[in-house]
């Protein structure tokens, strides 16, 4: 493995681009290969076994592309698969994402924290263990929001439909006393403006892109795999519609991007 090798990043769809943004900021010389597993979005409503099998397929694909690291830019897939992924590929740096429960427990004054995530994440033993470990004294209110994933996948980030979808879940958790809200799905940072407007300006909305990017940087550095010079490049692939990913990624990342199809074998 070489420092020039790419870093593979994937999510069920475009949500992981919120993590990719942070990785590009923290690691400006790395080559990134992003796969949107759009043929199978949403993961949040699928079985744990299905999400695990997709994680295996994508990890094997990244290994076939000589990736030096893999980022599971999806809370649902991390909860379902990260331990088994590490067993399957012990030599690969594998980084996952999980809801920001620990910082939320530090920030709350009311002792009540609201978590927006997928059904899969919130129902997982890994999430239960995280809460038990990091926030045993805090009241954690759970709110699955599959509709928010759908809106982001359709490129609806602002406007009346978004405001309507965000209003009730946010109001419900605020009314129940939550003074910190955790965006526990990588799609949700793309709805940040609407969520913040519904929550009020003083409510912290916690996401995990930046800490994940710092942890990745640390791991690469430790293994002597950090690429410190040279131009970065970014390849976007999808198991679903190529034009749809190109259009959506261009919007979400703020400049035109091309996309390609992930080879059939891995779809
Ligand atoms: N972006 C994903 C997450 O962080 C999953 C959304 C979905 O496919 O349901 O959990």
PDB file of C-alpha atoms and ligand atoms in Angstrom:
ATOM      1  CA  UNK A   1       0.000   0.000   0.000  1.00  0.00           C
ATOM      2  CA  UNK A   2       1.292   3.457  -0.888  1.00  0.00           C
ATOM      3  CA  UNK A   3       0.506   6.941   0.320  1.00  0.00           C
ATOM      4  CA  UNK A   4      -0.616   7.637  -3.294  1.00  0.00           C
ATOM      5  CA  UNK A   5      -3.348   5.010  -3.016  1.00  0.00           C
ATOM      6  CA  UNK A   6      -6.921   6.292  -2.814  1.00  0.00           C
ATOM      7  CA  UNK A   7      -9.205   6.451   0.194  1.00  0.00           C
ATOM      8  CA  UNK A   8     -12.534   4.704  -0.426  1.00  0.00           C
ATOM      9  CA  UNK A   9     -15.609   6.370   1.046  1.00  0.00           C
ATOM     10  CA  UNK A  10     -19.178   5.128   0.739  1.00  0.00           C
ATOM     11  CA  UNK A  11     -22.734   5.667   1.889  1.00  0.00           C
ATOM     12  CA  UNK A  12     -26.144   4.410   0.818  1.00  0.00           C
ATOM     13  CA  UNK A  13     -26.394   7.514  -1.352  1.00  0.00           C
ATOM     14  CA  UNK A  14     -25.187  11.110  -1.279  1.00  0.00           C
ATOM     15  CA  UNK A  15     -25.281  11.574   2.514  1.00  0.00           C
ATOM     16  CA  UNK A  16     -21.654  10.560   2.866  1.00  0.00           C
ATOM     17  CA  UNK A  17     -20.686  13.604   0.805  1.00  0.00           C
ATOM     18  CA  UNK A  18     -21.131  15.581   4.049  1.00  0.00           C
ATOM     19  CA  UNK A  19     -18.243  13.507   5.445  1.00  0.00           C
ATOM     20  CA  UNK A  20     -16.274  13.700   2.199  1.00  0.00           C
ATOM     21  CA  UNK A  21     -16.399  17.532   2.399  1.00  0.00           C
ATOM     22  CA  UNK A  22     -14.735  17.421   5.804  1.00  0.00           C
ATOM     23  CA  UNK A  23     -12.145  14.882   4.607  1.00  0.00           C
ATOM     24  CA  UNK A  24     -11.225  17.094   1.655  1.00  0.00           C
ATOM     25  CA  UNK A  25     -10.731  20.050   4.002  1.00  0.00           C
ATOM     26  CA  UNK A  26      -8.560  18.082   6.431  1.00  0.00           C
ATOM     27  CA  UNK A  27      -6.636  16.047   3.848  1.00  0.00           C
ATOM     28  CA  UNK A  28      -6.302  18.243   0.759  1.00  0.00           C
ATOM     29  CA  UNK A  29      -3.785  16.022  -1.075  1.00  0.00           C
ATOM     30  CA  UNK A  30      -5.547  12.681  -0.884  1.00  0.00           C
ATOM     31  CA  UNK A  31      -7.209  10.871  -3.792  1.00  0.00           C
ATOM     32  CA  UNK A  32     -10.764  10.034  -2.890  1.00  0.00           C
ATOM     33  CA  UNK A  33     -13.008   7.395  -4.429  1.00  0.00           C
ATOM     34  CA  UNK A  34     -16.608   7.908  -3.336  1.00  0.00           C
ATOM     35  CA  UNK A  35     -19.266   5.272  -3.970  1.00  0.00           C
ATOM     36  CA  UNK A  36     -22.934   6.144  -3.559  1.00  0.00           C
ATOM     37  CA  UNK A  37     -24.718   2.796  -3.193  1.00  0.00           C
ATOM     38  CA  UNK A  38     -27.795   4.427  -4.696  1.00  0.00           C
ATOM     39  CA  UNK A  39     -29.231   1.186  -6.082  1.00  0.00           C
ATOM     40  CA  UNK A  40     -29.906   0.222  -2.464  1.00  0.00           C
ATOM     41  CA  UNK A  41     -30.816   3.505  -0.776  1.00  0.00           C
ATOM     42  CA  UNK A  42     -32.209   3.799   1.877  1.00  0.00           C
ATOM     43  CA  UNK A  43     -30.208   1.550   4.180  1.00  0.00           C
ATOM     44  CA  UNK A  44     -32.125   2.789   7.206  1.00  0.00           C
ATOM     45  CA  UNK A  45     -35.162   0.648   6.512  1.00  0.00           C
ATOM     46  CA  UNK A  46     -33.256  -2.505   5.420  1.00  0.00           C
ATOM     47  CA  UNK A  47     -32.198  -5.481   7.538  1.00  0.00           C
ATOM     48  CA  UNK A  48     -28.878  -5.462   9.324  1.00  0.00           C
ATOM     49  CA  UNK A  49     -27.834  -8.527   7.274  1.00  0.00           C
ATOM     50  CA  UNK A  50     -28.511  -6.718   3.997  1.00  0.00           C
ATOM     51  CA  UNK A  51     -26.517  -3.664   5.067  1.00  0.00           C
ATOM     52  CA  UNK A  52     -23.686  -5.956   6.186  1.00  0.00           C
ATOM     53  CA  UNK A  53     -23.568  -7.718   2.804  1.00  0.00           C
ATOM     54  CA  UNK A  54     -23.379  -4.369   1.017  1.00  0.00           C
ATOM     55  CA  UNK A  55     -20.555  -3.301   3.342  1.00  0.00           C
ATOM     56  CA  UNK A  56     -18.638  -6.471   2.450  1.00  0.00           C
ATOM     57  CA  UNK A  57     -19.178  -5.897  -1.278  1.00  0.00           C
ATOM     58  CA  UNK A  58     -17.979  -2.288  -1.094  1.00  0.00           C
ATOM     59  CA  UNK A  59     -14.993  -3.093   1.114  1.00  0.00           C
ATOM     60  CA  UNK A  60     -13.945  -5.823  -1.329  1.00  0.00           C
ATOM     61  CA  UNK A  61     -14.334  -3.332  -4.167  1.00  0.00           C
ATOM     62  CA  UNK A  62     -12.152  -0.722  -2.436  1.00  0.00           C
ATOM     63  CA  UNK A  63      -9.518  -3.385  -1.774  1.00  0.00           C
ATOM     64  CA  UNK A  64      -9.612  -4.339  -5.476  1.00  0.00           C
ATOM     65  CA  UNK A  65      -8.911  -0.643  -6.199  1.00  0.00           C
ATOM     66  CA  UNK A  66      -5.879  -0.764  -3.849  1.00  0.00           C
ATOM     67  CA  UNK A  67      -7.449   1.653  -1.366  1.00  0.00           C
ATOM     68  CA  UNK A  68      -5.275   2.414   1.657  1.00  0.00           C
ATOM     69  CA  UNK A  69      -8.263   3.256   3.858  1.00  0.00           C
ATOM     70  CA  UNK A  70     -12.014   2.937   3.850  1.00  0.00           C
ATOM     71  CA  UNK A  71     -14.476   5.357   5.420  1.00  0.00           C
ATOM     72  CA  UNK A  72     -17.958   4.042   6.112  1.00  0.00           C
ATOM     73  CA  UNK A  73     -19.625   7.458   5.805  1.00  0.00           C
ATOM     74  CA  UNK A  74     -22.929   6.106   7.030  1.00  0.00           C
ATOM     75  CA  UNK A  75     -24.143   5.686  10.608  1.00  0.00           C
ATOM     76  CA  UNK A  76     -26.474   2.827   9.665  1.00  0.00           C
ATOM     77  CA  UNK A  77     -23.739   0.804   7.941  1.00  0.00           C
ATOM     78  CA  UNK A  78     -21.256   1.526  10.725  1.00  0.00           C
ATOM     79  CA  UNK A  79     -23.718   0.188  13.298  1.00  0.00           C
ATOM     80  CA  UNK A  80     -24.470  -2.917  11.232  1.00  0.00           C
ATOM     81  CA  UNK A  81     -21.056  -3.792   9.874  1.00  0.00           C
ATOM     82  CA  UNK A  82     -17.947  -2.074  11.229  1.00  0.00           C
ATOM     83  CA  UNK A  83     -16.794  -4.924  13.507  1.00  0.00           C
ATOM     84  CA  UNK A  84     -17.186  -7.583  10.810  1.00  0.00           C
ATOM     85  CA  UNK A  85     -15.530  -5.335   8.223  1.00  0.00           C
ATOM     86  CA  UNK A  86     -12.445  -5.035  10.420  1.00  0.00           C
ATOM     87  CA  UNK A  87     -12.322  -8.814  10.768  1.00  0.00           C
ATOM     88  CA  UNK A  88     -12.616  -9.292   7.016  1.00  0.00           C
ATOM     89  CA  UNK A  89      -9.910  -6.749   6.156  1.00  0.00           C
ATOM     90  CA  UNK A  90      -7.553  -6.571   9.142  1.00  0.00           C
ATOM     91  CA  UNK A  91      -4.827  -4.780   7.178  1.00  0.00           C
ATOM     92  CA  UNK A  92      -7.020  -1.914   6.011  1.00  0.00           C
ATOM     93  CA  UNK A  93      -7.649   1.328   7.913  1.00  0.00           C
ATOM     94  CA  UNK A  94     -11.426   1.316   8.396  1.00  0.00           C
ATOM     95  CA  UNK A  95     -13.139   4.360   9.873  1.00  0.00           C
ATOM     96  CA  UNK A  96     -16.822   4.522  10.755  1.00  0.00           C
ATOM     97  CA  UNK A  97     -19.185   7.266  11.869  1.00  0.00           C
ATOM     98  CA  UNK A  98     -21.522   7.272  14.830  1.00  0.00           C
ATOM     99  CA  UNK A  99     -23.914   9.827  16.284  1.00  0.00           C
ATOM    100  CA  UNK A 100     -22.187  12.549  18.358  1.00  0.00           C
ATOM    101  CA  UNK A 101     -23.573  11.339  21.694  1.00  0.00           C
ATOM    102  CA  UNK A 102     -20.458  12.099  23.725  1.00  0.00           C
ATOM    103  CA  UNK A 103     -20.187  15.817  22.814  1.00  0.00           C
ATOM    104  CA  UNK A 104     -23.960  16.138  23.145  1.00  0.00           C
ATOM    105  CA  UNK A 105     -23.807  14.781  26.709  1.00  0.00           C
ATOM    106  CA  UNK A 106     -21.194  17.444  27.519  1.00  0.00           C
ATOM    107  CA  UNK A 107     -23.141  20.285  25.939  1.00  0.00           C
ATOM    108  CA  UNK A 108     -26.628  19.687  27.299  1.00  0.00           C
ATOM    109  CA  UNK A 109     -27.855  21.833  30.197  1.00  0.00           C
ATOM    110  CA  UNK A 110     -31.325  20.350  30.342  1.00  0.00           C
ATOM    111  CA  UNK A 111     -30.031  16.776  30.495  1.00  0.00           C
ATOM    112  CA  UNK A 112     -32.141  15.945  27.441  1.00  0.00           C
ATOM    113  CA  UNK A 113     -30.621  15.300  23.994  1.00  0.00           C
ATOM    114  CA  UNK A 114     -32.518  14.641  20.771  1.00  0.00           C
ATOM    115  CA  UNK A 115     -31.117  12.269  18.156  1.00  0.00           C
ATOM    116  CA  UNK A 116     -32.249  12.193  14.540  1.00  0.00           C
ATOM    117  CA  UNK A 117     -31.038   9.107  12.692  1.00  0.00           C
ATOM    118  CA  UNK A 118     -32.323   6.120  10.736  1.00  0.00           C
ATOM    119  CA  UNK A 119     -34.449   3.334  12.199  1.00  0.00           C
ATOM    120  CA  UNK A 120     -31.513   0.955  11.635  1.00  0.00           C
ATOM    121  CA  UNK A 121     -29.067   3.092  13.615  1.00  0.00           C
ATOM    122  CA  UNK A 122     -31.438   3.783  16.500  1.00  0.00           C
ATOM    123  CA  UNK A 123     -32.437   0.107  16.836  1.00  0.00           C
ATOM    124  CA  UNK A 124     -28.852  -1.198  16.756  1.00  0.00           C
ATOM    125  CA  UNK A 125     -27.056  -2.729  19.761  1.00  0.00           C
ATOM    126  CA  UNK A 126     -24.045  -0.569  18.851  1.00  0.00           C
ATOM    127  CA  UNK A 127     -26.065   2.608  19.365  1.00  0.00           C
ATOM    128  CA  UNK A 128     -27.478   1.325  22.666  1.00  0.00           C
ATOM    129  CA  UNK A 129     -23.940   0.578  23.847  1.00  0.00           C
ATOM    130  CA  UNK A 130     -22.759   4.053  22.769  1.00  0.00           C
ATOM    131  CA  UNK A 131     -25.497   5.742  24.818  1.00  0.00           C
ATOM    132  CA  UNK A 132     -24.825   3.510  27.806  1.00  0.00           C
ATOM    133  CA  UNK A 133     -21.098   4.270  27.669  1.00  0.00           C
ATOM    134  CA  UNK A 134     -21.095   8.000  26.891  1.00  0.00           C
ATOM    135  CA  UNK A 135     -24.349   9.356  28.281  1.00  0.00           C
ATOM    136  CA  UNK A 136     -25.766   7.110  30.991  1.00  0.00           C
ATOM    137  CA  UNK A 137     -27.172  10.102  32.916  1.00  0.00           C
ATOM    138  CA  UNK A 138     -28.722  11.840  29.926  1.00  0.00           C
ATOM    139  CA  UNK A 139     -32.248  11.377  28.648  1.00  0.00           C
ATOM    140  CA  UNK A 140     -31.901  10.515  24.964  1.00  0.00           C
ATOM    141  CA  UNK A 141     -34.908  11.098  22.718  1.00  0.00           C
ATOM    142  CA  UNK A 142     -34.871   9.111  19.488  1.00  0.00           C
ATOM    143  CA  UNK A 143     -36.471  10.200  16.258  1.00  0.00           C
ATOM    144  CA  UNK A 144     -36.088   8.201  13.017  1.00  0.00           C
ATOM    145  CA  UNK A 145     -36.460  10.476   9.971  1.00  0.00           C
ATOM    146  CA  UNK A 146     -36.541   8.374   6.770  1.00  0.00           C
ATOM    147  CA  UNK A 147     -38.340  11.239   5.016  1.00  0.00           C
ATOM    148  CA  UNK A 148     -35.285  13.486   5.440  1.00  0.00           C
ATOM    149  CA  UNK A 149     -33.095  10.933   3.635  1.00  0.00           C
ATOM    150  CA  UNK A 150     -35.571  10.834   0.765  1.00  0.00           C
ATOM    151  CA  UNK A 151     -35.618  14.648   0.478  1.00  0.00           C
ATOM    152  CA  UNK A 152     -31.814  14.885   0.285  1.00  0.00           C
ATOM    153  CA  UNK A 153     -31.677  12.082  -2.301  1.00  0.00           C
ATOM    154  CA  UNK A 154     -34.170  14.086  -4.377  1.00  0.00           C
ATOM    155  CA  UNK A 155     -32.072  17.217  -4.052  1.00  0.00           C
ATOM    156  CA  UNK A 156     -34.714  18.999  -1.979  1.00  0.00           C
ATOM    157  CA  UNK A 157     -32.667  20.906   0.578  1.00  0.00           C
ATOM    158  CA  UNK A 158     -34.791  24.002   1.143  1.00  0.00           C
ATOM    159  CA  UNK A 159     -38.350  25.123   0.506  1.00  0.00           C
ATOM    160  CA  UNK A 160     -41.817  24.415   1.833  1.00  0.00           C
ATOM    161  CA  UNK A 161     -41.629  20.584   1.584  1.00  0.00           C
ATOM    162  CA  UNK A 162     -38.404  20.542   3.595  1.00  0.00           C
ATOM    163  CA  UNK A 163     -39.703  23.015   6.189  1.00  0.00           C
ATOM    164  CA  UNK A 164     -42.840  20.916   6.615  1.00  0.00           C
ATOM    165  CA  UNK A 165     -40.882  17.661   6.994  1.00  0.00           C
ATOM    166  CA  UNK A 166     -38.485  19.147   9.536  1.00  0.00           C
ATOM    167  CA  UNK A 167     -40.906  21.184  11.629  1.00  0.00           C
ATOM    168  CA  UNK A 168     -42.803  18.449  13.519  1.00  0.00           C
ATOM    169  CA  UNK A 169     -39.888  16.184  14.526  1.00  0.00           C
ATOM    170  CA  UNK A 170     -37.795  19.136  15.698  1.00  0.00           C
ATOM    171  CA  UNK A 171     -40.683  20.773  17.572  1.00  0.00           C
ATOM    172  CA  UNK A 172     -41.514  17.469  19.244  1.00  0.00           C
ATOM    173  CA  UNK A 173     -38.009  16.961  20.651  1.00  0.00           C
ATOM    174  CA  UNK A 174     -37.640  20.615  21.641  1.00  0.00           C
ATOM    175  CA  UNK A 175     -40.981  20.495  23.472  1.00  0.00           C
ATOM    176  CA  UNK A 176     -39.782  17.402  25.339  1.00  0.00           C
ATOM    177  CA  UNK A 177     -36.821  19.413  26.654  1.00  0.00           C
ATOM    178  CA  UNK A 178     -33.974  18.624  24.222  1.00  0.00           C
ATOM    179  CA  UNK A 179     -31.490  21.533  24.131  1.00  0.00           C
ATOM    180  CA  UNK A 180     -28.940  19.754  21.890  1.00  0.00           C
ATOM    181  CA  UNK A 181     -29.794  17.920  18.666  1.00  0.00           C
ATOM    182  CA  UNK A 182     -27.638  15.217  17.124  1.00  0.00           C
ATOM    183  CA  UNK A 183     -27.680  14.757  13.343  1.00  0.00           C
ATOM    184  CA  UNK A 184     -27.035  11.018  13.475  1.00  0.00           C
ATOM    185  CA  UNK A 185     -27.333  10.372   9.754  1.00  0.00           C
ATOM    186  CA  UNK A 186     -24.871  11.712   7.213  1.00  0.00           C
ATOM    187  CA  UNK A 187     -27.658  12.953   4.948  1.00  0.00           C
ATOM    188  CA  UNK A 188     -28.971  15.395   7.550  1.00  0.00           C
ATOM    189  CA  UNK A 189     -26.228  18.066   7.487  1.00  0.00           C
ATOM    190  CA  UNK A 190     -27.565  18.931   4.016  1.00  0.00           C
ATOM    191  CA  UNK A 191     -30.821  19.986   5.706  1.00  0.00           C
ATOM    192  CA  UNK A 192     -28.991  21.951   8.392  1.00  0.00           C
ATOM    193  CA  UNK A 193     -30.487  25.362   7.527  1.00  0.00           C
ATOM    194  CA  UNK A 194     -34.053  24.103   7.779  1.00  0.00           C
ATOM    195  CA  UNK A 195     -33.361  22.129  10.973  1.00  0.00           C
ATOM    196  CA  UNK A 196     -31.633  25.121  12.587  1.00  0.00           C
ATOM    197  CA  UNK A 197     -34.507  27.409  11.638  1.00  0.00           C
ATOM    198  CA  UNK A 198     -37.002  25.019  13.233  1.00  0.00           C
ATOM    199  CA  UNK A 199     -34.880  24.467  16.355  1.00  0.00           C
ATOM    200  CA  UNK A 200     -33.906  28.085  16.963  1.00  0.00           C
ATOM    201  CA  UNK A 201     -30.487  29.693  16.581  1.00  0.00           C
ATOM    202  CA  UNK A 202     -29.092  28.740  19.993  1.00  0.00           C
ATOM    203  CA  UNK A 203     -29.561  24.978  19.685  1.00  0.00           C
ATOM    204  CA  UNK A 204     -26.358  23.120  18.775  1.00  0.00           C
ATOM    205  CA  UNK A 205     -26.757  20.673  15.866  1.00  0.00           C
ATOM    206  CA  UNK A 206     -23.996  18.097  16.105  1.00  0.00           C
ATOM    207  CA  UNK A 207     -22.541  16.232  13.147  1.00  0.00           C
ATOM    208  CA  UNK A 208     -19.418  14.124  12.839  1.00  0.00           C
ATOM    209  CA  UNK A 209     -17.673  14.941   9.536  1.00  0.00           C
ATOM    210  CA  UNK A 210     -14.810  16.978  11.047  1.00  0.00           C
ATOM    211  CA  UNK A 211     -13.880  14.586  13.895  1.00  0.00           C
ATOM    212  CA  UNK A 212     -14.013  11.634  11.477  1.00  0.00           C
ATOM    213  CA  UNK A 213     -11.657  13.461   9.108  1.00  0.00           C
ATOM    214  CA  UNK A 214      -9.253  14.225  11.997  1.00  0.00           C
ATOM    215  CA  UNK A 215      -9.285  10.585  13.095  1.00  0.00           C
ATOM    216  CA  UNK A 216      -8.614   9.425   9.536  1.00  0.00           C
ATOM    217  CA  UNK A 217      -5.714  11.848   9.270  1.00  0.00           C
ATOM    218  CA  UNK A 218      -4.272  10.540  12.537  1.00  0.00           C
ATOM    219  CA  UNK A 219      -4.545   6.920  11.404  1.00  0.00           C
ATOM    220  CA  UNK A 220      -2.882   7.622   8.047  1.00  0.00           C
ATOM    221  CA  UNK A 221      -0.105   9.545   9.730  1.00  0.00           C
ATOM    222  CA  UNK A 222       0.554   6.748  12.200  1.00  0.00           C
ATOM    223  CA  UNK A 223       0.871   4.201   9.414  1.00  0.00           C
ATOM    224  CA  UNK A 224       3.042   6.474   7.250  1.00  0.00           C
ATOM    225  CA  UNK A 225       0.317   6.625   4.604  1.00  0.00           C
ATOM    226  CA  UNK A 226      -0.535  10.319   4.682  1.00  0.00           C
ATOM    227  CA  UNK A 227      -0.148  12.052   1.331  1.00  0.00           C
ATOM    228  CA  UNK A 228       1.274  15.464   2.145  1.00  0.00           C
ATOM    229  CA  UNK A 229       1.829  16.928  -1.339  1.00  0.00           C
ATOM    230  CA  UNK A 230       0.378  16.718  -4.835  1.00  0.00           C
ATOM    231  CA  UNK A 231      -2.986  17.410  -6.340  1.00  0.00           C
ATOM    232  CA  UNK A 232      -5.994  15.699  -4.866  1.00  0.00           C
ATOM    233  CA  UNK A 233      -8.460  13.999  -7.121  1.00  0.00           C
ATOM    234  CA  UNK A 234     -11.992  12.902  -6.567  1.00  0.00           C
ATOM    235  CA  UNK A 235     -13.818  10.076  -8.335  1.00  0.00           C
ATOM    236  CA  UNK A 236     -17.517   9.724  -7.791  1.00  0.00           C
ATOM    237  CA  UNK A 237     -19.212   6.443  -8.550  1.00  0.00           C
ATOM    238  CA  UNK A 238     -22.664   5.026  -8.059  1.00  0.00           C
ATOM    239  CA  UNK A 239     -24.406   1.673  -8.158  1.00  0.00           C
ATOM    240  CA  UNK A 240     -27.496   3.572  -9.353  1.00  0.00           C
ATOM    241  CA  UNK A 241     -28.074   6.394 -11.835  1.00  0.00           C
ATOM    242  CA  UNK A 242     -24.883   8.102 -13.038  1.00  0.00           C
ATOM    243  CA  UNK A 243     -26.509  11.347 -14.288  1.00  0.00           C
ATOM    244  CA  UNK A 244     -28.491  11.624 -11.049  1.00  0.00           C
ATOM    245  CA  UNK A 245     -25.332  11.358  -8.936  1.00  0.00           C
ATOM    246  CA  UNK A 246     -23.428  13.841 -11.128  1.00  0.00           C
ATOM    247  CA  UNK A 247     -26.234  16.393 -10.823  1.00  0.00           C
ATOM    248  CA  UNK A 248     -26.777  15.947  -7.108  1.00  0.00           C
ATOM    249  CA  UNK A 249     -23.098  15.844  -6.131  1.00  0.00           C
ATOM    250  CA  UNK A 250     -22.461  18.994  -8.164  1.00  0.00           C
ATOM    251  CA  UNK A 251     -25.129  20.755  -6.136  1.00  0.00           C
ATOM    252  CA  UNK A 252     -24.128  19.381  -2.768  1.00  0.00           C
ATOM    253  CA  UNK A 253     -20.413  20.019  -3.265  1.00  0.00           C
ATOM    254  CA  UNK A 254     -20.951  23.397  -4.884  1.00  0.00           C
ATOM    255  CA  UNK A 255     -19.162  22.812  -8.209  1.00  0.00           C
ATOM    256  CA  UNK A 256     -19.595  20.612 -11.288  1.00  0.00           C
ATOM    257  CA  UNK A 257     -18.579  16.982 -10.890  1.00  0.00           C
ATOM    258  CA  UNK A 258     -18.692  13.992 -13.190  1.00  0.00           C
ATOM    259  CA  UNK A 259     -19.685  10.536 -12.050  1.00  0.00           C
ATOM    260  CA  UNK A 260     -19.220   6.965 -13.267  1.00  0.00           C
ATOM    261  CA  UNK A 261     -20.833   3.591 -12.726  1.00  0.00           C
ATOM    262  CA  UNK A 262     -19.394   1.207 -10.142  1.00  0.00           C
ATOM    263  CA  UNK A 263     -18.474  -2.039 -11.995  1.00  0.00           C
ATOM    264  CA  UNK A 264     -21.397  -4.462 -12.228  1.00  0.00           C
ATOM    265  CA  UNK A 265     -19.858  -7.100  -9.977  1.00  0.00           C
ATOM    266  CA  UNK A 266     -20.038  -4.813  -6.941  1.00  0.00           C
ATOM    267  CA  UNK A 267     -23.529  -3.406  -7.479  1.00  0.00           C
TER     268      UNK A 267
HETATM  269  N1  LIG B   1     -26.637   8.285   5.408  1.00  0.00           N
HETATM  270  C1  LIG B   1     -26.994   7.147   6.144  1.00  0.00           C
HETATM  271  C2  LIG B   1     -26.663   7.187   7.614  1.00  0.00           C
HETATM  272  O1  LIG B   1     -25.805   7.938   8.022  1.00  0.00           O
HETATM  273  C3  LIG B   1     -28.130   6.268   5.762  1.00  0.00           C
HETATM  274  C4  LIG B   1     -29.380   6.804   5.193  1.00  0.00           C
HETATM  275  C5  LIG B   1     -30.203   5.693   4.613  1.00  0.00           C
HETATM  276  O2  LIG B   1     -29.788   5.140   3.611  1.00  0.00           O
HETATM  277  O3  LIG B   1     -31.248   5.349   5.192  1.00  0.00           O
HETATM  278  O4  LIG B   1     -27.201   6.453   8.386  1.00  0.00           O
END
